[in-house]
mmCIF file of C-alpha atoms and ligand atoms in Angstrom:
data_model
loop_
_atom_site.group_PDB
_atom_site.id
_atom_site.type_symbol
_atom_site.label_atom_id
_atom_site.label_comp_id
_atom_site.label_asym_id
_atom_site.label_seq_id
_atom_site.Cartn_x
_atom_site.Cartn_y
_atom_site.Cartn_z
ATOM 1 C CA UNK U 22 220.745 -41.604 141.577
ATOM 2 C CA UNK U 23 217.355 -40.473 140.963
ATOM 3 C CA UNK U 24 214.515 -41.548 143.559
ATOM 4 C CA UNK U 25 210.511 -41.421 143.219
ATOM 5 C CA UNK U 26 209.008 -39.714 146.205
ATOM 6 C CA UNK U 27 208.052 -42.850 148.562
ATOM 7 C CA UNK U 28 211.274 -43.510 148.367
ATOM 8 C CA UNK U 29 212.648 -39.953 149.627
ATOM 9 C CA UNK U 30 210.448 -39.999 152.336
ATOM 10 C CA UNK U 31 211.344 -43.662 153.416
ATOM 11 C CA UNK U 32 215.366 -42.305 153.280
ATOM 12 C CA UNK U 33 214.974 -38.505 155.663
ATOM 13 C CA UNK U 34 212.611 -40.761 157.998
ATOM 14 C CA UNK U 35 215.894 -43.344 157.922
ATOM 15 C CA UNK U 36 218.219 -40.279 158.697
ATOM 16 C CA UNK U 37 219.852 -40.482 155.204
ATOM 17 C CA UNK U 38 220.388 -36.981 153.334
ATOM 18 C CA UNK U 39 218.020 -37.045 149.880
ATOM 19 C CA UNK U 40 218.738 -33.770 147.498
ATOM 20 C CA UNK U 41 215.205 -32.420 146.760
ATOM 21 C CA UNK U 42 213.604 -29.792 144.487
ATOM 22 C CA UNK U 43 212.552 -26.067 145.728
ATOM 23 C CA UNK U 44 211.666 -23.567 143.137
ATOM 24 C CA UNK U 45 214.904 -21.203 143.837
ATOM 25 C CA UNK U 46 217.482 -23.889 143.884
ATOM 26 C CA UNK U 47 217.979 -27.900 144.874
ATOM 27 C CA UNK U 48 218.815 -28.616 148.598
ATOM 28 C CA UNK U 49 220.541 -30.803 150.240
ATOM 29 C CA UNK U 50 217.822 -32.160 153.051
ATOM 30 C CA UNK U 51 217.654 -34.279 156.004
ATOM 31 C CA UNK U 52 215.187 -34.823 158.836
ATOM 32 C CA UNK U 53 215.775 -31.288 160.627
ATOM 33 C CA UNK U 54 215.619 -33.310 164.450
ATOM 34 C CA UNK U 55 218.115 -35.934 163.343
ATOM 35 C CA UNK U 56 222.083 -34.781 164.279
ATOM 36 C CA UNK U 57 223.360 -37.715 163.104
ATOM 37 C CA UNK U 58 221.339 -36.707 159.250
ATOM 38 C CA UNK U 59 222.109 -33.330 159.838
ATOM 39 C CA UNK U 60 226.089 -34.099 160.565
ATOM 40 C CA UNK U 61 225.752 -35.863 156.838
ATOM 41 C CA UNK U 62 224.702 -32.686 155.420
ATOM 42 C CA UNK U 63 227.906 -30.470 156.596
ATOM 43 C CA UNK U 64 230.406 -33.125 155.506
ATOM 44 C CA UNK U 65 228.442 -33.903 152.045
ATOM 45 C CA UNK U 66 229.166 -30.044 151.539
ATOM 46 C CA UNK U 67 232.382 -30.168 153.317
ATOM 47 C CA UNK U 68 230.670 -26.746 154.790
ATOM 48 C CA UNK U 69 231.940 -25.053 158.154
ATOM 49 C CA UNK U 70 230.028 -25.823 160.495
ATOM 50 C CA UNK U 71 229.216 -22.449 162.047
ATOM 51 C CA UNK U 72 226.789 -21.733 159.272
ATOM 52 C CA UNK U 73 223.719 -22.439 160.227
ATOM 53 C CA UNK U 74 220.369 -24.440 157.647
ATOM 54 C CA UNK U 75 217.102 -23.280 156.552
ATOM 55 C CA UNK U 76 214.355 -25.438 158.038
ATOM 56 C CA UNK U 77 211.723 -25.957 155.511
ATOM 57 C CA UNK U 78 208.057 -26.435 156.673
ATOM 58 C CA UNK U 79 205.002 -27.031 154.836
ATOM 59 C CA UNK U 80 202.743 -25.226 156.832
ATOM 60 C CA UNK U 81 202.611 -21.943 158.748
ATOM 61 C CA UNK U 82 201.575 -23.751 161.991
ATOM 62 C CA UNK U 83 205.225 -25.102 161.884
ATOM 63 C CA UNK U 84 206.501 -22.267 162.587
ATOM 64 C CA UNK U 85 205.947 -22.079 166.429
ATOM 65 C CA UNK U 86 207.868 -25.452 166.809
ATOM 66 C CA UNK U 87 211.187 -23.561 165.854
ATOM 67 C CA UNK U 88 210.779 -20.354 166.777
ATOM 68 C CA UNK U 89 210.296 -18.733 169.967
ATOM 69 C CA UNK U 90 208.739 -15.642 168.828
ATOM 70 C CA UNK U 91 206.584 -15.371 165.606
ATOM 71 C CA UNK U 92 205.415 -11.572 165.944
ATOM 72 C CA UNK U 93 203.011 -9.994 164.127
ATOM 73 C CA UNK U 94 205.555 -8.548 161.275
ATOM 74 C CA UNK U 95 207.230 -11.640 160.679
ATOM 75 C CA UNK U 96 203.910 -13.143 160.369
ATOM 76 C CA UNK U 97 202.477 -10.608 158.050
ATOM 77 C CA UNK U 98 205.754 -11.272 155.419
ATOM 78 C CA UNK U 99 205.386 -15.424 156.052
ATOM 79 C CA UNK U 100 201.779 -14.607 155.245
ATOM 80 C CA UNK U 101 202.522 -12.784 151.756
ATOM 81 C CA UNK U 102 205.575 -14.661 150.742
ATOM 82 C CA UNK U 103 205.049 -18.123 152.106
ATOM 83 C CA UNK U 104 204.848 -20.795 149.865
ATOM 84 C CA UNK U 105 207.863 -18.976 148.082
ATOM 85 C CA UNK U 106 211.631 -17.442 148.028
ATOM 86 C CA UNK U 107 211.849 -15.788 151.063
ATOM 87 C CA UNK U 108 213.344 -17.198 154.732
ATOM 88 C CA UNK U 109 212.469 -15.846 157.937
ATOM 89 C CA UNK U 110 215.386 -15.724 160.571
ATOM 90 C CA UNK U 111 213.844 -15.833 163.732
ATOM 91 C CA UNK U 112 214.768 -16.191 167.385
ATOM 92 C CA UNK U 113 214.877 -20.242 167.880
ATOM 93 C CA UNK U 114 213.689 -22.175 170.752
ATOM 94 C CA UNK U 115 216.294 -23.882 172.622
ATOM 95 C CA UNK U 116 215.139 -27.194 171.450
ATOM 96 C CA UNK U 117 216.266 -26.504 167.941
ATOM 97 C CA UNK U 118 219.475 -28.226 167.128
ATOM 98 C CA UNK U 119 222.685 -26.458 167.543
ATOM 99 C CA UNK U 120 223.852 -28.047 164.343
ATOM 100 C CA UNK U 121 220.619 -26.427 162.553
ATOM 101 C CA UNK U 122 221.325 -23.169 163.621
ATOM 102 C CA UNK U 123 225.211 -23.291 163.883
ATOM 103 C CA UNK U 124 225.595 -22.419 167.461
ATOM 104 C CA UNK U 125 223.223 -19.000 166.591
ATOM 105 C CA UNK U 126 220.458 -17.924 168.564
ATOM 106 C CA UNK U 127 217.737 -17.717 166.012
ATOM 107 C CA UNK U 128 216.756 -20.556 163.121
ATOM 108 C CA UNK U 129 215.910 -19.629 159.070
ATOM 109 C CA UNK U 130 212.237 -21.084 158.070
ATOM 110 C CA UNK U 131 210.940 -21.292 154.692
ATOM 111 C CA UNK U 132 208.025 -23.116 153.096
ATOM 112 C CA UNK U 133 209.157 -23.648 149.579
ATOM 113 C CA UNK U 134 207.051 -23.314 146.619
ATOM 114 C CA UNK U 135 207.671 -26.945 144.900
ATOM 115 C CA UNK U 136 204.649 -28.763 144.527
ATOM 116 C CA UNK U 137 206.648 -31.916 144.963
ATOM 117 C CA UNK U 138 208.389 -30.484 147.732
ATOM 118 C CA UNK U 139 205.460 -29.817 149.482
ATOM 119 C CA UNK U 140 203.996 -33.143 149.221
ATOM 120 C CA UNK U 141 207.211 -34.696 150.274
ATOM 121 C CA UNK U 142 207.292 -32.366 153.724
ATOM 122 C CA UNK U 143 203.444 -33.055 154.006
ATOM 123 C CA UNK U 144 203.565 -36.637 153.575
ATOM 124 C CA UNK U 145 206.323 -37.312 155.552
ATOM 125 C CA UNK U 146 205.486 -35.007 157.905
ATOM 126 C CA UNK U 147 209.168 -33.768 158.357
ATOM 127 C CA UNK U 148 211.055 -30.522 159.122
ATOM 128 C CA UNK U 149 213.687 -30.553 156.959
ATOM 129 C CA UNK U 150 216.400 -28.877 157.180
ATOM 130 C CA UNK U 151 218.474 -27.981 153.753
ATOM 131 C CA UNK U 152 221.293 -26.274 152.537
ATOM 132 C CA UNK U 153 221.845 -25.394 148.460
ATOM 133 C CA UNK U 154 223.042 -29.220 147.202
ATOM 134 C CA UNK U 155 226.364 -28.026 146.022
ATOM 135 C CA UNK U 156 229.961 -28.018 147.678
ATOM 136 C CA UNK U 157 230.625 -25.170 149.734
ATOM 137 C CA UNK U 158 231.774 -22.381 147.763
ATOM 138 C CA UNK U 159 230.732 -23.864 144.347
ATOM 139 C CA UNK U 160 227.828 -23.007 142.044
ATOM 140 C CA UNK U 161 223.775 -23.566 143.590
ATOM 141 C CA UNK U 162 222.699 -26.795 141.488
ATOM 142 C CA UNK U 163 219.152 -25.648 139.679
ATOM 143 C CA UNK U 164 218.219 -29.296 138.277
ATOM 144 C CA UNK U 165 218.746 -32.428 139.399
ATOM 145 C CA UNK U 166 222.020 -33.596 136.492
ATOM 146 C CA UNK U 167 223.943 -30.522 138.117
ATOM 147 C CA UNK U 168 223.183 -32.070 141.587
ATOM 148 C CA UNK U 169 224.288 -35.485 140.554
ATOM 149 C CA UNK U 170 227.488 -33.940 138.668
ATOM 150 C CA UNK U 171 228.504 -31.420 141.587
ATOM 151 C CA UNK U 172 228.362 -34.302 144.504
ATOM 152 C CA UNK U 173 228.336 -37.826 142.540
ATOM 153 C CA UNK U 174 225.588 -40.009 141.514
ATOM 154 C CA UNK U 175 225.570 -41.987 144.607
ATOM 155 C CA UNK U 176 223.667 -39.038 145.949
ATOM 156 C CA UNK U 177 219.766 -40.385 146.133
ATOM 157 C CA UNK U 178 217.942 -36.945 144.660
ATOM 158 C CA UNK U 179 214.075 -36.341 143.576
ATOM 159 C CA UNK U 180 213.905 -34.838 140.597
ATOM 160 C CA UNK U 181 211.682 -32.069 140.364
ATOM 161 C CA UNK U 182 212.886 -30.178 137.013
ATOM 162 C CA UNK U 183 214.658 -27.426 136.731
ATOM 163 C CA UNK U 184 213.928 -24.348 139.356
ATOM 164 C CA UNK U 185 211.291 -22.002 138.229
ATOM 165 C CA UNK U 186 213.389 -19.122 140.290
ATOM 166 C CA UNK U 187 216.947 -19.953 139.847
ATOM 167 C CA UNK U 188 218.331 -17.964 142.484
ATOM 168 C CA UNK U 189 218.668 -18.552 146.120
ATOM 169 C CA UNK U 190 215.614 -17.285 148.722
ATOM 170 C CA UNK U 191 215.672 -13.785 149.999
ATOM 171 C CA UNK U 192 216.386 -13.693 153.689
ATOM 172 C CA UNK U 193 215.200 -10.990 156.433
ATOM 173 C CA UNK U 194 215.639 -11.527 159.892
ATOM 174 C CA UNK U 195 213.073 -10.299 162.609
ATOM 175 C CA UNK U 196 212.915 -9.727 165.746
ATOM 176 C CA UNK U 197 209.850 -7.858 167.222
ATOM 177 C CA UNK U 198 209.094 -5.592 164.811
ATOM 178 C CA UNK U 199 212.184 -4.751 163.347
ATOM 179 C CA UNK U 200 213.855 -6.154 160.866
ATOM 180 C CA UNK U 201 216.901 -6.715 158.253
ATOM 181 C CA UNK U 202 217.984 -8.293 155.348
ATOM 182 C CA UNK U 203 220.610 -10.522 155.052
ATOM 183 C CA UNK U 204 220.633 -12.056 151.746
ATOM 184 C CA UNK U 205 219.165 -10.631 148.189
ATOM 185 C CA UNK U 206 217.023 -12.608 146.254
ATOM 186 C CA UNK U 207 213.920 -12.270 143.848
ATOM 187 C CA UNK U 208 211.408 -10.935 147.000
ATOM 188 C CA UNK U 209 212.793 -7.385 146.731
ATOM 189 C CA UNK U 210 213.656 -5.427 149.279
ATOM 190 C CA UNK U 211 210.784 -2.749 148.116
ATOM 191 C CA UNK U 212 208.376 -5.334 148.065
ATOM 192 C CA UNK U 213 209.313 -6.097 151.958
ATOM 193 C CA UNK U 214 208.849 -2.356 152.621
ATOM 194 C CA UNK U 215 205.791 -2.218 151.114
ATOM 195 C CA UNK U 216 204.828 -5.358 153.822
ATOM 196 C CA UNK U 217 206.846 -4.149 156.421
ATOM 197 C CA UNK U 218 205.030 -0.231 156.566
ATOM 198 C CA UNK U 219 206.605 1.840 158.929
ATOM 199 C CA UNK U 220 208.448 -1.088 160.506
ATOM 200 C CA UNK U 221 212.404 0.053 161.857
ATOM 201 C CA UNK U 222 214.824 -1.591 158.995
ATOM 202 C CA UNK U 223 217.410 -2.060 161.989
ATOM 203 C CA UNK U 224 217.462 -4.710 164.929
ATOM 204 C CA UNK U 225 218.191 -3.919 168.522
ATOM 205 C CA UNK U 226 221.288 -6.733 168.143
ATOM 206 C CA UNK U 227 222.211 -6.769 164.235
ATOM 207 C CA UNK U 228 222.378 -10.247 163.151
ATOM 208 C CA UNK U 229 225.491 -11.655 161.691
ATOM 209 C CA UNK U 230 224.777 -13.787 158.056
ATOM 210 C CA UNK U 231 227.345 -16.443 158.951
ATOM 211 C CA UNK U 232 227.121 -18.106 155.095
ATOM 212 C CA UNK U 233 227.502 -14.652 153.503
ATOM 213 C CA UNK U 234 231.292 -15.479 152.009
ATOM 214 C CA UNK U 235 232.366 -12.717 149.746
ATOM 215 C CA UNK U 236 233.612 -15.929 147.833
ATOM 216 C CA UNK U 237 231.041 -17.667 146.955
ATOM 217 C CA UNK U 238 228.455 -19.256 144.033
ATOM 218 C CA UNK U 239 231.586 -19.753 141.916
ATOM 219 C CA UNK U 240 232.090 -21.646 138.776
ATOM 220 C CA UNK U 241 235.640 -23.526 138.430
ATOM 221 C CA UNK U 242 236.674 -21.395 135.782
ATOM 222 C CA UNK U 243 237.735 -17.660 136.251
ATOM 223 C CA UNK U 244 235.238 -15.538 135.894
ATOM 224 C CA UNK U 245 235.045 -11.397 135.217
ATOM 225 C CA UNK U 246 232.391 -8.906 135.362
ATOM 226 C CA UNK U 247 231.622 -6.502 132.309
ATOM 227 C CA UNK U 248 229.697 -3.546 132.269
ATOM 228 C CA UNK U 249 230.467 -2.555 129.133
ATOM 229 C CA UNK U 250 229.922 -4.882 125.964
ATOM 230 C CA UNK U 251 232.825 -3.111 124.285
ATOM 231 C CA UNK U 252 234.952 -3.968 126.592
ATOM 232 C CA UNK U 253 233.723 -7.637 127.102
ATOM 233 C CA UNK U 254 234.721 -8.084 123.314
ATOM 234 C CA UNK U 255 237.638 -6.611 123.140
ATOM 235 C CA UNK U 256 238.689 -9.300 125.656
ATOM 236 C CA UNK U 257 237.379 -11.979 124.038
ATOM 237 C CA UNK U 258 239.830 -11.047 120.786
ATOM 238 C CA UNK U 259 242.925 -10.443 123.325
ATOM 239 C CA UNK U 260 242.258 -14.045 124.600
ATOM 240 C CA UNK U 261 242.017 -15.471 121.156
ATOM 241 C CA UNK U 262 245.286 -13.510 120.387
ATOM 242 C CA UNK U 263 246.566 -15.072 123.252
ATOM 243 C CA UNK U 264 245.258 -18.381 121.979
ATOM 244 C CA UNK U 265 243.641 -19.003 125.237
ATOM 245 C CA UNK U 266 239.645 -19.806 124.702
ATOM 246 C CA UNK U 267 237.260 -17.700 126.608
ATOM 247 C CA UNK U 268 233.625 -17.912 126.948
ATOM 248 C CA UNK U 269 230.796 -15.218 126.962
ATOM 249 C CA UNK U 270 227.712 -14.640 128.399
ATOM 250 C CA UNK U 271 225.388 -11.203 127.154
ATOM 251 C CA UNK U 272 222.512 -10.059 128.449
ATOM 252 C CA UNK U 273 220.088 -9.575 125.191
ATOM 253 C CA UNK U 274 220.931 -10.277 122.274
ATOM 254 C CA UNK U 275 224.372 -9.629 120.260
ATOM 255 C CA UNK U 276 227.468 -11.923 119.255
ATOM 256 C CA UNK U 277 230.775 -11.819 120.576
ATOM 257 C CA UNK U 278 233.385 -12.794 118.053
ATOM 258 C CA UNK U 279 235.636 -15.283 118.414
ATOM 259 C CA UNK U 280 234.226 -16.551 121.356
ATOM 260 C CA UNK U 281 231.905 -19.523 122.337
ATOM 261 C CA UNK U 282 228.936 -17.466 124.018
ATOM 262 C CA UNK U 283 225.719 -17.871 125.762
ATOM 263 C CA UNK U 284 222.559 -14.841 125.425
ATOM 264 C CA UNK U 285 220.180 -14.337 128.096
ATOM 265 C CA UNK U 286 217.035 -12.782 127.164
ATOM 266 C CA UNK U 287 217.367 -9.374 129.267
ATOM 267 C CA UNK U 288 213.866 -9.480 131.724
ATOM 268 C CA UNK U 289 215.237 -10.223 135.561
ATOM 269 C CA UNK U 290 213.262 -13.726 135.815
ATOM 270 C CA UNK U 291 214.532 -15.412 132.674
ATOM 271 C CA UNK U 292 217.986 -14.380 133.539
ATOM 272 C CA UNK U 293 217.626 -15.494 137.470
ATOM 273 C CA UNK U 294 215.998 -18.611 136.316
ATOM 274 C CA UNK U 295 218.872 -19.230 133.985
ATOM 275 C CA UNK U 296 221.192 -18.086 135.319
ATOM 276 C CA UNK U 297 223.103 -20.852 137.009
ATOM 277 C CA UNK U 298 222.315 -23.556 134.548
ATOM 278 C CA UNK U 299 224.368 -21.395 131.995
ATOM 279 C CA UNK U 300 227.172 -21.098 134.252
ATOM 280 C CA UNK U 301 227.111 -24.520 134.958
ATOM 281 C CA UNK U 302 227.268 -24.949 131.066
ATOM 282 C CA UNK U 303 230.394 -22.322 130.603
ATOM 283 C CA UNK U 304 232.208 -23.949 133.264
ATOM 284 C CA UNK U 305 232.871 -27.056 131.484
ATOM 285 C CA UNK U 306 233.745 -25.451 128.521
ATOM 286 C CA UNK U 307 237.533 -25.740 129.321
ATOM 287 C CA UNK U 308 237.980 -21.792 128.975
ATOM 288 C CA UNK U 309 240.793 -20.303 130.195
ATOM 289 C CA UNK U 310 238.015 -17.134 131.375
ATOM 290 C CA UNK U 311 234.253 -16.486 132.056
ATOM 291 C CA UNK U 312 233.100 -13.530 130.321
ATOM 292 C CA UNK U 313 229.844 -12.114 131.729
ATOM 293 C CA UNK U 314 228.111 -9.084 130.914
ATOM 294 C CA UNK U 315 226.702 -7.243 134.450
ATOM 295 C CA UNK U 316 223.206 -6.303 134.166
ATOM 296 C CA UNK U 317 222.455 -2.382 135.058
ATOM 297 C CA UNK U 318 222.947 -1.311 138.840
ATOM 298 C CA UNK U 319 219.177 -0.833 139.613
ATOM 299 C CA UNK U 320 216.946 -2.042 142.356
ATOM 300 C CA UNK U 321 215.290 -4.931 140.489
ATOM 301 C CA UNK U 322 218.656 -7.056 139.163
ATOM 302 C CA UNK U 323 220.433 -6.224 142.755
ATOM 303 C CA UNK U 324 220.255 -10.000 143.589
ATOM 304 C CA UNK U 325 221.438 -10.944 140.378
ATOM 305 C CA UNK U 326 224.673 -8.914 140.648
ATOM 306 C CA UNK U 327 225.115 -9.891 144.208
ATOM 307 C CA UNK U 328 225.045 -13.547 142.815
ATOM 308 C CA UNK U 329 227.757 -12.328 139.973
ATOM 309 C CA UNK U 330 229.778 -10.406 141.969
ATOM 310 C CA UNK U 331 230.465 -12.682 144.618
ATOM 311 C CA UNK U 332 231.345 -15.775 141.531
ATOM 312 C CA UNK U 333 233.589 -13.443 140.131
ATOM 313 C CA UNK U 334 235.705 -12.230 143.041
ATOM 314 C CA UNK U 335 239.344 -13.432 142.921
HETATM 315 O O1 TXA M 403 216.667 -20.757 148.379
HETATM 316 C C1 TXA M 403 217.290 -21.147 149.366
HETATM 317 O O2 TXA M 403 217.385 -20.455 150.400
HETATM 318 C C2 TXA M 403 217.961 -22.516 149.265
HETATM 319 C C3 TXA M 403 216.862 -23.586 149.173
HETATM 320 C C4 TXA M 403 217.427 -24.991 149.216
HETATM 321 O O3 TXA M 403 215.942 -23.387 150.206
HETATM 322 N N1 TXA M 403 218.803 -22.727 150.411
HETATM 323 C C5 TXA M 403 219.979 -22.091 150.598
HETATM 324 O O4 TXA M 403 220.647 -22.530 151.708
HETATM 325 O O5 TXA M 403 220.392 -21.252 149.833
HETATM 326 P P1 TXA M 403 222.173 -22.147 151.992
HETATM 327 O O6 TXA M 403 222.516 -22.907 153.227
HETATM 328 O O7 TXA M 403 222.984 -22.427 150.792
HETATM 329 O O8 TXA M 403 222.120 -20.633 152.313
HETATM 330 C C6 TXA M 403 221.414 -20.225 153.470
HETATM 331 C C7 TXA M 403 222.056 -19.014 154.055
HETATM 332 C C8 TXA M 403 223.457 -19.258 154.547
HETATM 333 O O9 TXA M 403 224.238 -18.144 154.157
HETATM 334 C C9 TXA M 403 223.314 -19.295 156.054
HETATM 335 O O10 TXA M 403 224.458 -18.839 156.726
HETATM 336 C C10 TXA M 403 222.126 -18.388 156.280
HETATM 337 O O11 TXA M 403 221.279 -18.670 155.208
HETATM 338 N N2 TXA M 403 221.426 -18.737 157.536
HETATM 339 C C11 TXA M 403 220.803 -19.882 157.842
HETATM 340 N N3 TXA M 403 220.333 -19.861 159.101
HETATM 341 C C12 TXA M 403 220.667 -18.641 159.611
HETATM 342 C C13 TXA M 403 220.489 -18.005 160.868
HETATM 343 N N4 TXA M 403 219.888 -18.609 161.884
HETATM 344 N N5 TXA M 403 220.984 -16.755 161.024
HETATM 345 C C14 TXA M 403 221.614 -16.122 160.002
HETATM 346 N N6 TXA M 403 221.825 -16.673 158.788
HETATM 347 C C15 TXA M 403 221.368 -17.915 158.591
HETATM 348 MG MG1 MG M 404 224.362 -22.167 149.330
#
């Protein structure tokens, strides 16, 4: 059920869970010092509950409420990429909830880029802690229908639109002045090196990235990886031989016969900012197979193909 912002606020200062708007994908929030909201959040998800939440903040200054340590790196990349897609894993105070940080010793911060977002954590004047709004496993919801499809219309959610950056936040932990990526996303590694200077890419105690499920981001359907159009085509006509339906998705432009298919202009933003919604869309096709073309192995579309490979294994 869709909400107007009042009421979201009135609900996460009541302790209920509210699905919100960020600009990478929807989340699944609650009041970040409430256990018995947070609780609500795990078995929403029916998510393990070893794997820890982002906090989101509105406002730098937050950060020292969570955190025990806020050094000068991690500072210097909240600094650049703060409002935006990128979460800082830093050591937690002790008076962070264990069900925040899933029994770990450190807590993920991000202030979002969502101007509705922001006005809702400003306003309110809440933490809040969030998790993509999806089941655990399933596809990252980028508008507010595929929230309200994926865990029922009951669900109160403030519609924000659909995501700007479609893919889930870049994460880099830090301790001191080291540091190390745990999850891709549309900050770039090189862009983190270029912030990070001379900085050691390697902490004194590696962190484990409890969420980081080889399985994961997956549509219903099965789902295979291409990297040659040829060969994505010639699978298509085996399935149709087969009399089994598949469905296609190319990167540029190009048809694929027999086949129900889906182009996404090739430029990394309008794919990541696309991409889920279209899988979302192929997935209730009622094929028997997802056919997806991978983009090229370079540095720029890593966090795409992370995102692909991991929906496609099995
Ligand atoms: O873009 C995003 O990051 C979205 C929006 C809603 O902010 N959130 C999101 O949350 O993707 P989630 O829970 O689906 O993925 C967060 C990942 C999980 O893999 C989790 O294990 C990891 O971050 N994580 C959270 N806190 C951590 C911590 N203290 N140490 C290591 N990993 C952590
Ligand atoms: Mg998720």
């Amino acid at each position: 059920m869709r909400i107007q912002l009042q009421e979201a606020i009135n609900k996460l200062k009541d302790g209920e869970v509210v699905a919100i708007p960020t600009e990478t994908v929807y989340g699944l929030a609650a009041d970040a010092s409430n256990e018995d909201a947070l609780r609500q959040i795990y078995a929403i998800k029916a998510r393990p509950s070893d794997n820890p939440l982002i906090v989101h903040i509105a406002e730098m200054n937050q950060v020292e409420q969570f955190a025990s340590g806020f050094s000068p790196l991690a500072k210097k990349l909240a600094q650049t990429f703060w409002p935006g897609p990128f979460t800082l894993v830093l050591p937690a105070k002790n008076t962070v909830s264990n069900i925040v940080r899933g029994n770990q010793p450190t807590v993920a911060l991000r202030i979002p880029n969502h101007p509705l977002t922001l006005q809702l954590l400003k306003e309110s004047g809440l933490a809040l802690a969030a998790p993509s709004a999806n089941k655990y496993t399933q596809l990252s919801p980028t508008s507010a229908d595929h929230v309200l499809t994926g865990l029922g219309d009951a669900l109160p959610v403030l519609d924000g639109g659909a995501c700007e950056v479609g893919i889930e936040s870049t994460i880099v932990a830090v301790q001191g002045e080291n540091w190390q990526l745990l999850r891709l996303g549309m900050v770039t590694e090189a862009s983190i090196e270029a912030v990070a200077g001379s900085a050691a890419k390697k902490l004194s105690q590696p962190i484990k990235a409890p969420g980081q499920h080889v399985l994961h981001y997956s549509p219903r359907t099965p789902m295979r990886l291409f990297t040659s159009r040829e060969a994505l085509i010639a699978c298509a006509n085996a399935h149709i031989k087969s009399n089994a339906p598949a469905a296609a998705l190319v990167l540029g432009s190009g048809a694929v016969p027999n086949c129900s298919y889906f182009e996404l202009n090739k430029n990394v933003a309008d794919v990541a900012q696309q991409l889920y919604d279209t899988l979302h869309k192929m997935d209730s096709l009622g094929a028997k197979e997802l056919l997806i073309e991978a983009p090229p192995n370079e540095s720029e579309w890593l966090a795409i193909l992370d995102r692909l490979t991991r929906a496609a294994h099995g």
